[in-house]
């Protein structure tokens, strides 16, 4: 059970110490607490974690804060400059380039530096590839660097980058080994000497290899060795020696680094980009429980197309131009949709997407002959930070709007492990399981039934997500395959949701509470969802019965849940002094069930306007903290654009305040803006897409925009701009679909737990 961290007691003085003078460079769309660099999987997640430091102001770090050193130098007319990292340990420290700007989008982060008469642009791209399981499953990111004279003259320029062995593991005493392969590409491969499958230690994995790659073009050199030795070689000589250090050792023993350099010669115009790729591969990736308590090792999906890591790397490098084009198209579309709400909202969405996607891995099994079975695809998610749980249902749930918007199939694939496990009959409880395992990547279920107990929460989540997926895609396979489970969970809700017992909901750090208004309405909406599910399944009797129950319950709920003053919902029945964010109303709007009376939405909108603190509306009256995803979900339920914009603006104010220096901390205090360090880098920030989550990117070409749609704030594509966006997406899909060999889409039938 999660214990409220002492960090809530941070003094105002300490919080103030985090806030420094505004940086000297421009930051677009805002100066974020941490900038994603290579953020692609639970174990490839490197960030620049300080809003007030340039890229050369501190080391790059894993999301936990452990160093994953990445160094960048440039020589201009014989003068060296540092533009990335903070090398020391005996290496010469040349002048720093001047950081001029930082810009991030949904998929990319770009830094521009001035090094004398030359500008350097470093762009970090972590692709998001809707509709493409192969590309989305590749655990790689790009670093693209260009140089350009700014004075109209010619200059000689040489570029250098390296990574340290810290990318492999967080314990610097561990021994690593490495090798460098040279061909059309040059790749440094680094891994632990002693590995253990599936062993997550301190949120790093004792398994797998880091791959750092560059094209073997004219002017490219490489070197491996002690950090001070290799870096000194380039700073003093502007070239590397093409030599190999063969003395394997501990990560902190003379700090081995793995470097590349590129000599541009004389340039008088912007250079072509120098492309690097960085990746972390392990195989198998996940262990999953199947029938009869047996286990199944699962690999990342891309292995169905490539026989070696080298083949995958070669494809990824060759795909850069297409990946960059697709990323720009996707970034533009997301920005247009989110900007139709507000510019502040667009900034929050852009910062959220890579963080959310990096928690997920797309996996595949092997058949009896040892061949990959492309009909058996599952997505697994690590909760991140608040726990290491696997596929926590109430963590998938807040992310759900992002799936519906970008790629509903990934949402379905994240539910399949949960459905299939419970369909084996090994889980003993009648309600829905909380998660698939306590420590990623071991998805071993809970055959003892002792997972964290959130019965109404998880039953409601599973029913709501299932129906919304079917509504978006018309794929009814979840219903046809798992109808009995869905019906079982709905029956539990019928018996328990109107007057919830003293139990936890997703916000478990707040403790259990009986008669929770917000929890009860989720269950009632889920009963209505089951009515729709039964109708789709052709069971009209059950559909009518569940619909009647939901209608009866919502009338009773409204009376129980409304304060005697008639101006707000209470947190718990009968306590007129209590209130909270009624974020579960969002499900009624998302499913278009129209179960909750419009007067309730109006009442709550008016109420939120009266109780907002500096950094938002608190989660409930027990504490002044809130959660950013629920803040945005609640904003999506308001009937006033001014209230909506105030709630979005409060989250934006928190995110841009400079009071934290970590990947987005979604749990924070609304009074002073203090973030909670145990809630950083979590995928729940996908919930920030709640205001665009009613539309599906992959269905753009046939989308219809009804004037009476339940969501009141529609994306641009439903405000007269569908044609250009649809055409852009059509081009995007064509680019994605053709370069790869055929690969079949699946057709088979955390957790939010804050601790």
XYZ file of C-alpha atoms in Angstrom:
755
model
C 0.000 0.000 0.000
C 1.337 3.426 -0.917
C 2.336 5.715 1.929
C 1.993 9.459 1.433
C 5.576 10.637 0.903
C 7.228 13.103 3.176
C 7.865 15.239 0.150
C 4.431 16.768 0.700
C 6.014 18.442 3.669
C 8.648 20.256 1.634
C 9.156 23.701 2.973
C 8.341 26.752 0.953
C 12.004 27.674 1.128
C 13.056 24.444 -0.528
C 10.433 24.795 -3.230
C 11.566 28.341 -3.851
C 15.135 27.121 -4.200
C 14.096 25.083 -7.221
C 12.907 28.173 -9.052
C 15.769 30.010 -10.710
C 15.983 32.920 -13.054
C 14.438 32.399 -16.457
C 16.863 30.812 -18.917
C 18.552 32.948 -21.532
C 17.309 30.836 -24.455
C 13.861 30.705 -25.999
C 11.698 27.691 -25.113
C 8.787 26.571 -27.279
C 6.005 25.801 -26.458
C 7.244 26.351 -22.894
C 10.191 25.697 -20.604
C 9.381 22.141 -19.507
C 10.680 20.549 -16.290
C 12.362 17.813 -18.337
C 12.844 17.374 -22.071
C 12.565 13.863 -23.582
C 15.657 12.903 -25.582
C 15.664 9.137 -26.236
C 12.361 8.043 -24.709
C 11.015 4.920 -26.377
C 10.556 2.066 -23.875
C 10.628 1.332 -20.128
C 14.396 0.809 -20.417
C 15.243 3.404 -23.078
C 14.224 6.602 -21.330
C 16.863 9.342 -21.301
C 15.901 12.927 -20.494
C 17.363 16.378 -19.992
C 16.105 16.979 -16.466
C 16.483 20.635 -15.592
C 14.415 23.486 -17.025
C 17.065 26.027 -16.084
C 20.148 24.235 -17.426
C 21.350 24.133 -21.010
C 21.968 20.755 -22.631
C 25.597 21.170 -21.564
C 24.558 22.259 -18.058
C 24.230 18.766 -16.621
C 24.337 15.125 -17.615
C 21.478 13.449 -19.400
C 19.708 10.999 -17.119
C 17.404 8.001 -17.053
C 13.926 8.939 -15.817
C 14.946 7.900 -12.296
C 17.735 10.490 -12.289
C 20.673 8.105 -12.745
C 23.181 9.363 -15.309
C 23.094 8.142 -18.903
C 25.955 10.305 -20.127
C 25.773 11.652 -23.673
C 28.525 14.046 -24.731
C 28.720 16.393 -27.699
C 31.608 18.552 -28.954
C 32.127 20.517 -32.130
C 35.338 21.945 -33.629
C 34.943 25.158 -35.631
C 38.040 26.420 -37.435
C 40.184 24.567 -34.905
C 38.360 25.823 -31.814
C 36.471 23.223 -29.732
C 33.071 23.842 -28.129
C 30.947 21.707 -25.814
C 27.218 21.481 -26.600
C 26.035 18.383 -24.703
C 26.858 16.822 -21.336
C 29.238 17.843 -18.569
C 32.457 15.880 -19.114
C 35.142 15.991 -16.435
C 37.418 13.269 -15.007
C 40.517 14.753 -16.587
C 39.105 15.574 -20.009
C 39.711 19.114 -21.243
C 36.736 21.399 -20.807
C 36.435 23.704 -23.809
C 34.118 26.699 -23.910
C 30.442 25.883 -24.119
C 28.451 26.728 -27.180
C 25.649 29.183 -26.471
C 22.251 27.549 -26.284
C 19.854 29.709 -28.314
C 16.595 27.780 -28.277
C 14.746 24.640 -27.224
C 11.666 23.346 -28.976
C 9.656 20.187 -28.399
C 6.748 18.591 -30.215
C 4.902 15.334 -29.609
C 7.768 13.287 -31.089
C 10.847 15.539 -31.233
C 13.044 17.809 -29.115
C 15.398 20.263 -30.830
C 18.215 22.382 -29.395
C 20.011 25.133 -31.305
C 23.470 26.329 -30.244
C 25.847 29.002 -31.441
C 29.485 27.884 -31.669
C 31.287 30.971 -32.895
C 30.243 31.571 -36.522
C 28.369 28.253 -36.765
C 24.990 27.112 -35.449
C 24.445 23.525 -34.324
C 20.980 21.965 -34.336
C 20.569 18.736 -32.367
C 17.198 17.024 -32.824
C 16.146 14.041 -30.746
C 13.363 12.023 -32.392
C 11.539 9.189 -30.625
C 9.029 8.085 -33.256
C 5.374 7.420 -32.537
C 4.076 5.206 -35.331
C 0.277 4.770 -35.263
C -0.917 1.684 -37.089
C 2.529 0.125 -37.563
C 3.392 -2.605 -35.069
C 6.888 -3.190 -36.441
C 8.054 0.389 -36.314
C 6.305 1.140 -33.026
C 7.951 -1.882 -31.397
C 11.502 -0.904 -32.393
C 13.142 0.341 -29.152
C 15.275 2.985 -30.879
C 15.505 6.766 -31.077
C 17.342 9.134 -33.413
C 19.774 11.971 -32.812
C 20.154 14.182 -35.877
C 22.765 16.954 -35.914
C 23.262 19.663 -38.525
C 25.720 22.551 -38.608
C 25.289 25.812 -40.497
C 27.505 28.908 -40.862
C 25.795 32.104 -39.765
C 28.160 34.673 -41.307
C 28.025 33.714 -44.973
C 31.612 32.410 -44.908
C 33.194 28.958 -45.154
C 34.330 27.166 -42.001
C 35.925 23.842 -41.166
C 33.742 21.832 -38.805
C 34.152 18.513 -36.988
C 31.488 16.901 -34.796
C 31.805 14.453 -31.874
C 29.367 12.468 -29.732
C 29.751 9.633 -27.259
C 27.689 7.603 -24.817
C 28.924 6.017 -21.606
C 28.324 2.502 -20.303
C 25.886 4.068 -17.838
C 23.231 3.548 -20.518
C 23.357 -0.177 -19.763
C 22.536 -0.280 -16.042
C 22.165 1.945 -12.999
C 24.726 0.216 -10.763
C 28.138 1.592 -11.770
C 29.995 -1.272 -10.084
C 28.704 -3.801 -12.620
C 31.113 -5.109 -15.265
C 30.247 -4.375 -18.873
C 31.576 -5.712 -22.152
C 31.347 -4.261 -25.622
C 32.244 -4.553 -29.256
C 32.212 -2.335 -32.342
C 31.152 -3.555 -35.782
C 32.247 -1.665 -38.892
C 30.524 -1.901 -42.270
C 28.085 0.409 -44.005
C 27.185 1.341 -40.459
C 29.387 1.585 -37.388
C 27.704 0.261 -34.256
C 28.911 0.202 -30.666
C 27.211 -2.567 -28.679
C 27.448 -2.520 -24.860
C 25.947 -4.890 -22.292
C 26.370 -6.293 -18.797
C 28.820 -9.162 -18.647
C 26.497 -11.106 -16.333
C 22.830 -10.868 -17.240
C 19.619 -12.201 -15.720
C 16.446 -12.447 -17.776
C 13.456 -10.409 -16.626
C 15.270 -8.993 -13.569
C 14.315 -5.367 -12.989
C 16.538 -3.698 -10.377
C 16.012 -0.055 -9.535
C 13.865 0.306 -12.669
C 16.750 -0.831 -14.884
C 16.940 -4.312 -16.413
C 19.824 -6.766 -15.973
C 19.331 -7.970 -19.532
C 19.923 -6.664 -23.024
C 22.308 -4.481 -25.003
C 22.641 -0.816 -25.882
C 23.377 -0.061 -29.544
C 24.796 3.279 -30.694
C 25.088 3.641 -34.487
C 26.209 6.059 -37.196
C 26.542 5.744 -40.970
C 30.095 4.924 -42.075
C 30.358 7.961 -44.331
C 33.371 9.927 -45.533
C 35.029 11.677 -42.609
C 33.598 9.392 -39.904
C 35.927 8.005 -37.226
C 35.267 6.124 -34.006
C 36.964 5.122 -30.773
C 36.202 3.254 -27.551
C 38.045 3.768 -24.300
C 38.347 5.765 -21.100
C 36.221 8.909 -21.133
C 39.106 11.315 -20.527
C 41.306 9.636 -23.135
C 38.744 9.521 -25.930
C 37.368 13.006 -25.317
C 40.856 14.509 -25.050
C 41.756 12.912 -28.368
C 38.931 14.730 -30.130
C 39.217 18.058 -28.303
C 42.946 18.248 -29.057
C 42.963 16.713 -32.540
C 39.401 16.944 -33.959
C 39.522 13.301 -35.044
C 39.255 9.839 -33.467
C 41.677 6.948 -33.916
C 39.445 4.032 -35.026
C 40.771 2.024 -32.077
C 39.169 -0.462 -29.699
C 39.514 -0.691 -25.941
C 39.413 -4.436 -25.180
C 39.672 -4.259 -21.391
C 36.183 -4.993 -20.095
C 35.561 -3.503 -16.677
C 33.096 -1.912 -14.285
C 31.030 0.998 -15.565
C 32.815 3.386 -13.177
C 36.293 1.932 -13.740
C 37.917 4.511 -16.005
C 34.409 5.181 -17.372
C 34.430 3.518 -20.810
C 32.769 5.573 -23.556
C 31.789 4.800 -27.130
C 32.402 7.647 -29.527
C 31.891 8.831 -33.088
C 33.300 11.843 -34.929
C 32.440 13.344 -38.301
C 34.651 15.715 -40.284
C 32.509 17.956 -42.498
C 35.541 19.603 -44.043
C 34.798 23.141 -45.174
C 31.147 24.145 -45.262
C 29.532 27.372 -46.420
C 25.895 26.228 -46.210
C 23.878 24.039 -43.837
C 25.230 20.505 -43.713
C 23.261 17.380 -44.376
C 22.198 15.879 -41.044
C 24.431 13.394 -39.272
C 22.121 10.646 -38.054
C 22.766 8.587 -34.948
C 20.510 5.899 -33.548
C 20.416 4.747 -29.942
C 18.538 1.653 -28.841
C 18.144 -0.906 -26.089
C 17.251 -4.464 -27.130
C 16.561 -7.469 -24.953
C 15.059 -10.831 -25.866
C 12.819 -12.234 -24.592
C 11.146 -9.082 -23.317
C 8.236 -10.264 -21.149
C 7.239 -13.458 -19.363
C 3.471 -14.044 -19.369
C 1.292 -16.531 -17.499
C -0.879 -18.804 -19.649
C -3.278 -21.643 -18.813
C -2.448 -24.122 -16.058
C 0.055 -21.732 -14.463
C 2.487 -22.232 -17.330
C 4.558 -19.316 -18.599
C 5.332 -17.989 -22.041
C 8.355 -15.931 -23.080
C 7.398 -13.119 -25.434
C 9.590 -11.061 -27.771
C 9.210 -7.547 -29.118
C 7.092 -7.553 -32.266
C 9.818 -6.271 -34.588
C 11.557 -9.658 -34.392
C 8.851 -11.005 -36.718
C 10.489 -8.948 -39.492
C 14.199 -9.093 -38.653
C 16.464 -12.019 -37.844
C 19.253 -10.033 -36.166
C 19.674 -6.818 -34.232
C 21.926 -5.586 -37.041
C 19.102 -6.015 -39.556
C 16.734 -4.035 -37.333
C 19.307 -1.273 -36.856
C 19.988 -1.077 -40.592
C 16.278 -0.718 -41.290
C 15.864 1.921 -38.597
C 18.771 3.967 -39.951
C 17.538 3.698 -43.547
C 14.064 4.712 -42.399
C 15.159 8.051 -40.942
C 13.908 10.242 -43.781
C 10.492 8.593 -43.767
C 10.352 8.572 -39.975
C 11.151 12.276 -39.872
C 8.445 13.074 -42.423
C 5.852 10.985 -40.613
C 6.798 12.558 -37.301
C 6.392 16.060 -38.697
C 2.988 15.186 -40.142
C 1.852 13.648 -36.870
C 3.234 16.536 -34.821
C 1.383 19.041 -36.991
C -1.898 17.173 -36.710
C -1.677 16.774 -32.953
C -0.712 20.412 -32.567
C -3.613 21.567 -34.738
C -6.140 19.512 -32.811
C -4.844 20.465 -29.382
C -4.419 24.129 -30.328
C -8.116 24.237 -31.188
C -8.608 23.961 -27.423
C -5.793 26.349 -26.458
C -2.083 26.893 -26.998
C -1.416 25.929 -23.396
C -3.271 22.677 -23.908
C -1.247 21.973 -27.050
C 1.957 22.367 -25.046
C 0.804 19.906 -22.385
C -0.225 17.365 -25.011
C 3.102 17.665 -26.830
C 5.042 17.006 -23.630
C 2.885 14.017 -22.702
C 2.922 11.693 -25.696
C 6.471 10.318 -25.653
C 6.323 9.897 -21.878
C 3.123 7.861 -22.192
C 4.208 5.705 -25.122
C 7.547 4.840 -23.526
C 5.836 2.688 -20.895
C 4.518 0.228 -23.497
C 6.075 -2.675 -25.372
C 4.423 -4.585 -28.229
C 5.136 -8.306 -27.931
C 4.658 -11.493 -29.891
C 4.824 -15.201 -29.041
C 6.271 -18.173 -30.893
C 4.244 -21.112 -32.153
C 5.061 -24.772 -31.596
C 7.631 -24.747 -34.396
C 9.502 -21.804 -32.907
C 8.239 -19.321 -35.500
C 6.843 -15.972 -34.465
C 3.053 -15.993 -34.352
C 1.893 -12.673 -35.779
C -1.672 -13.513 -34.771
C -0.715 -13.458 -31.091
C 0.140 -9.867 -30.252
C -0.063 -8.300 -26.801
C 0.987 -4.949 -25.385
C 2.550 -4.804 -21.926
C 2.934 -1.658 -19.853
C 5.150 -0.801 -16.920
C 3.445 1.475 -14.420
C 6.615 3.536 -13.844
C 7.587 5.371 -10.662
C 4.520 4.747 -8.475
C 5.099 1.027 -8.894
C 6.586 -1.525 -11.239
C 3.288 -3.279 -11.871
C 2.406 -4.768 -15.244
C -0.696 -3.618 -17.148
C -2.312 -1.962 -14.155
C -5.921 -1.520 -15.219
C -6.371 1.832 -13.507
C -3.236 3.137 -15.176
C -4.324 2.001 -18.628
C -7.676 3.694 -17.977
C -6.457 7.315 -17.682
C -4.267 6.760 -20.756
C -7.251 5.500 -22.744
C -8.112 8.797 -24.512
C -4.634 8.781 -26.050
C -5.153 5.297 -27.445
C -8.555 6.216 -28.851
C -7.070 9.276 -30.513
C -3.828 7.851 -31.898
C -4.194 4.080 -32.250
C -7.140 2.219 -30.687
C -5.622 -1.151 -31.627
C -2.828 -0.593 -29.108
C -5.474 -0.089 -26.452
C -7.093 -3.396 -27.333
C -3.711 -5.133 -27.278
C -3.035 -3.766 -23.783
C -6.323 -5.275 -22.552
C -5.749 -8.692 -24.131
C -3.262 -9.942 -21.491
C -5.816 -9.110 -18.794
C -8.747 -10.701 -20.599
C -6.894 -13.845 -21.608
C -5.441 -14.413 -18.148
C -8.821 -14.118 -16.461
C -10.431 -16.301 -19.136
C -8.145 -19.164 -18.037
C -9.972 -19.232 -14.703
C -6.791 -18.901 -12.651
C -7.775 -15.591 -11.056
C -10.077 -16.525 -8.153
C -12.018 -13.280 -7.582
C -15.314 -12.407 -9.268
C -14.209 -8.843 -9.973
C -11.610 -7.708 -12.493
C -7.941 -8.176 -11.671
C -5.974 -5.069 -10.732
C -2.822 -5.814 -12.736
C -0.883 -8.600 -14.466
C 2.040 -8.713 -12.054
C 3.860 -6.795 -9.361
C 7.203 -6.259 -11.116
C 7.694 -5.640 -14.817
C 8.444 -7.521 -17.052
C 7.017 -10.544 -15.181
C 3.325 -10.725 -16.094
C 2.555 -13.698 -13.863
C -0.912 -12.728 -12.689
C -2.353 -13.166 -9.214
C -3.526 -16.735 -8.845
C -3.754 -16.161 -5.093
C -6.221 -13.312 -5.623
C -4.109 -10.970 -3.518
C -3.633 -8.174 -6.018
C -4.535 -4.720 -4.767
C -8.271 -4.760 -4.190
C -10.131 -2.162 -6.278
C -13.180 -4.151 -7.379
C -15.570 -1.401 -8.487
C -12.714 0.603 -9.988
C -11.338 -2.154 -12.190
C -14.682 -3.688 -13.218
C -15.843 -0.256 -14.301
C -12.622 0.487 -16.148
C -12.678 -2.755 -18.145
C -16.293 -2.326 -19.238
C -15.868 1.328 -20.203
C -12.665 0.730 -22.152
C -14.111 -2.269 -23.961
C -17.209 -0.447 -25.171
C -15.314 2.685 -26.188
C -12.893 0.575 -28.235
C -15.755 -1.159 -30.046
C -17.479 2.168 -30.683
C -14.318 3.609 -32.257
C -13.355 0.614 -34.380
C -16.426 -1.587 -34.882
C -14.134 -4.487 -33.933
C -16.363 -6.660 -31.759
C -13.847 -9.404 -31.010
C -13.383 -8.429 -27.358
C -17.120 -8.756 -26.832
C -17.488 -12.050 -28.678
C -14.464 -13.584 -26.968
C -14.971 -12.342 -23.412
C -18.682 -11.640 -23.046
C -19.010 -13.903 -20.005
C -16.251 -12.032 -18.165
C -17.779 -8.672 -19.016
C -21.170 -9.895 -17.821
C -19.620 -11.219 -14.595
C -18.051 -7.860 -13.840
C -21.280 -6.023 -14.628
C -23.166 -8.277 -12.226
C -20.645 -7.401 -9.525
C -21.302 -3.726 -10.170
C -25.053 -4.178 -10.008
C -24.637 -5.687 -6.546
C -22.064 -3.222 -5.216
C -21.727 0.089 -7.008
C -24.696 2.173 -5.860
C -23.519 2.139 -2.241
C -19.798 1.360 -2.458
C -18.233 -0.328 0.539
C -15.168 1.088 2.286
C -12.700 0.406 -0.508
C -9.966 1.930 -2.619
C -10.385 3.611 -5.929
C -7.593 4.434 -8.352
C -6.369 7.254 -6.099
C -5.350 4.721 -3.481
C -2.796 7.004 -1.836
C -5.788 8.903 -0.400
C -6.956 5.767 1.402
C -10.225 3.800 1.318
C -13.556 5.536 1.698
C -17.143 4.281 1.755
C -19.893 5.683 -0.464
C -17.550 7.483 -2.835
C -19.661 9.523 -5.224
C -17.104 9.496 -8.026
C -16.481 5.753 -7.747
C -20.194 4.963 -7.682
C -20.920 6.889 -10.866
C -18.143 5.057 -12.689
C -19.800 1.769 -11.827
C -23.220 3.018 -12.926
C -21.862 4.244 -16.259
C -20.154 0.863 -16.660
C -23.488 -0.913 -16.105
C -24.916 1.208 -18.904
C -21.872 0.274 -20.989
C -22.717 -3.388 -20.387
C -26.201 -2.697 -21.715
C -24.635 -1.484 -24.953
C -22.230 -4.433 -24.998
C -25.109 -6.882 -24.586
C -26.971 -5.172 -27.410
C -23.943 -5.529 -29.674
C -23.726 -9.193 -28.686
C -27.367 -9.695 -29.626
C -28.632 -10.312 -26.088
C -31.531 -7.873 -26.017
C -32.919 -9.118 -22.704
C -29.684 -8.401 -20.858
C -29.323 -5.107 -22.667
C -32.741 -3.918 -21.524
C -32.153 -5.164 -17.983
C -28.791 -3.459 -17.562
C -30.110 -0.241 -19.086
C -33.045 -0.212 -16.678
C -30.745 -0.768 -13.710
C -28.375 2.004 -14.808
C -31.255 4.460 -15.215
C -32.628 3.594 -11.793
C -29.224 3.838 -10.155
C -28.338 7.196 -11.690
C -31.515 8.766 -10.312
C -30.777 7.418 -6.850
C -27.114 8.410 -7.167
C -27.953 12.002 -8.044
C -29.977 12.372 -4.852
C -27.350 10.687 -2.687
C -24.413 12.488 -4.300
C -25.676 16.082 -4.325
C -25.060 18.330 -1.334
C -28.158 19.577 0.457
C -27.236 23.063 -0.769
C -27.722 21.805 -4.316
C -24.544 23.403 -5.643
C -22.029 20.542 -5.840
C -21.490 16.805 -5.681
C -20.100 15.526 -2.402
C -17.046 13.319 -2.045
C -18.940 10.804 0.094
C -22.693 10.440 0.510
C -24.080 12.480 3.377
C -21.025 14.683 3.922
C -22.103 18.097 2.648
C -18.745 19.655 3.496
C -16.883 17.295 1.196
C -16.330 17.499 -2.554
C -13.862 16.417 -5.200
C -13.101 16.214 -8.898
C -15.903 14.231 -10.555
C -13.603 13.071 -13.333
C -15.505 9.816 -13.860
C -18.288 11.788 -15.539
C -15.956 11.800 -18.541
C -16.905 8.191 -19.308
C -20.547 9.166 -19.797
C -19.479 11.727 -22.373
C -16.905 9.472 -24.021
C -19.417 6.651 -24.517
C -22.186 9.095 -25.446
C -24.490 7.253 -23.050
C -26.191 10.494 -21.895
C -26.856 8.846 -18.557
C -25.860 11.729 -16.292
C -28.257 14.713 -16.435
C -26.909 17.877 -18.039
C -27.708 19.746 -14.840
C -24.995 17.784 -13.031
C -22.348 18.937 -15.515
C -23.523 22.542 -15.217
C -23.552 22.368 -11.419
C -20.025 20.974 -11.262
C -18.669 23.493 -13.763
C -20.006 26.325 -11.652
C -18.580 24.745 -8.512
C -15.053 24.251 -9.860
C -14.909 27.951 -10.690
C -15.269 28.762 -6.989
C -12.726 26.350 -5.489
C -9.638 26.611 -7.681
C -6.228 27.120 -6.072
C -3.159 28.632 -7.712
C -2.231 25.386 -9.461
C -5.649 23.823 -9.936
C -8.647 22.305 -8.207
C -7.621 19.858 -5.502
C -8.512 16.192 -5.968
C -10.873 16.275 -2.999
C -11.336 17.944 0.378
C -9.041 15.553 2.243
C -5.875 17.147 0.806
C -4.770 20.032 -1.400
C -3.007 17.827 -3.932
C -4.362 16.788 -7.338
C -3.482 14.637 -10.330
C -2.905 16.288 -13.682
C -4.662 13.611 -15.721
C -7.828 13.846 -13.625
C -7.617 17.631 -13.762
C -7.716 17.474 -17.565
C -10.399 14.778 -17.606
C -12.497 17.017 -15.395
C -11.845 20.007 -17.650
C -13.277 17.942 -20.506
C -16.553 17.556 -18.590
C -17.128 21.247 -17.944
C -19.852 23.176 -19.734
C -17.985 26.471 -19.584
C -15.018 27.217 -21.820
C -13.683 29.672 -19.241
C -13.710 27.024 -16.502
C -12.164 24.510 -18.868
C -9.412 26.919 -19.867
C -8.743 27.855 -16.242
C -8.249 24.190 -15.318
C -5.967 23.595 -18.293
C -4.117 26.808 -17.508
C -3.540 25.771 -13.911
C -1.901 22.511 -14.992
C 0.152 24.457 -17.530
C 1.215 26.918 -14.834
C 2.415 24.013 -12.708
C 4.248 22.353 -15.604
C 5.989 25.578 -16.622
C 6.699 26.907 -13.128
C 10.243 25.555 -12.888
C 9.470 24.068 -9.479
C 10.321 20.549 -10.581
C 13.174 19.167 -12.642
C 11.968 15.714 -13.624
C 9.809 14.035 -16.264
C 6.249 15.253 -15.725
C 5.222 14.668 -12.099
C 1.477 14.152 -12.373
C 0.748 14.310 -8.611
C 1.268 17.795 -7.198
C 0.014 20.258 -4.627
C -2.463 22.792 -5.959
C -1.538 25.354 -3.308
C 2.219 25.594 -3.831
C 2.972 23.665 -7.034
C 5.159 21.069 -5.335
C 5.449 17.908 -7.415
C 5.550 14.457 -5.840
C 8.801 12.767 -6.838
C 7.364 9.244 -6.714
C 4.917 10.131 -9.485
C 7.215 11.100 -12.341
C 7.574 9.811 -15.901
C 4.309 7.880 -15.559
C 2.273 6.961 -18.630
C -0.918 8.391 -17.104
C -0.055 11.708 -18.766
C -1.684 10.140 -21.823
C -4.826 11.251 -20.023
C -3.929 14.816 -20.938
C -5.395 13.953 -24.364
C -8.902 13.698 -22.901
C -10.094 16.739 -24.836
C -9.121 15.220 -28.196
C -9.678 11.600 -27.183
C -13.175 11.354 -28.628
C -11.729 11.171 -32.120
C -9.556 8.487 -33.655
C -6.637 9.485 -35.832
C -6.730 6.249 -37.803
C -10.391 6.800 -38.733
C -9.949 10.323 -40.063
C -10.711 9.516 -43.649
C -14.262 8.461 -42.813
C -14.945 10.546 -39.719
C -18.325 12.197 -39.299
C -18.664 15.100 -36.914
C -22.191 15.285 -35.474
C -23.240 18.698 -34.269
C -24.695 17.219 -31.092
C -21.688 15.109 -30.116
C -21.421 14.814 -26.345
C -17.931 16.294 -26.179
C -18.357 20.023 -26.316
C -14.920 20.983 -27.581
C -14.209 19.332 -30.905
C -10.837 19.110 -32.658
C -10.099 21.205 -35.727
C -11.071 18.382 -38.044
C -14.658 18.950 -36.889
C -14.403 22.701 -37.270
C -14.127 22.901 -41.050
C -10.529 21.719 -41.412
C -11.007 18.023 -42.043
C -9.789 18.066 -45.648
C -6.133 19.108 -45.177
C -5.723 17.023 -42.049
C -7.252 13.961 -43.700
C -5.053 14.353 -46.750
C -1.964 14.633 -44.563
C -2.938 11.501 -42.704
C -3.607 9.657 -45.949
C -0.051 10.410 -47.027
C 1.195 9.331 -43.610
C -0.561 5.972 -43.816
C 0.778 5.303 -47.315
C 4.316 6.021 -46.174
C 3.908 3.678 -43.230
C 2.276 0.876 -45.131
C 4.609 0.169 -48.010
C 8.313 -0.028 -47.077
C 7.954 -3.070 -44.814
C 7.510 -6.705 -45.774
C 3.943 -7.868 -45.070
C 3.072 -8.313 -41.422
C -0.373 -9.263 -40.237
C -2.345 -7.249 -37.760
C -3.675 -9.161 -34.736
C -7.115 -10.657 -35.029
C -7.357 -12.884 -32.010
C -9.557 -12.981 -29.749
C -0.885 -0.241 -12.123
C -1.384 0.595 -12.288
C -2.933 3.514 -11.634
C -2.356 2.132 -8.358
C -0.482 4.919 -6.918
C 1.633 2.478 -5.042
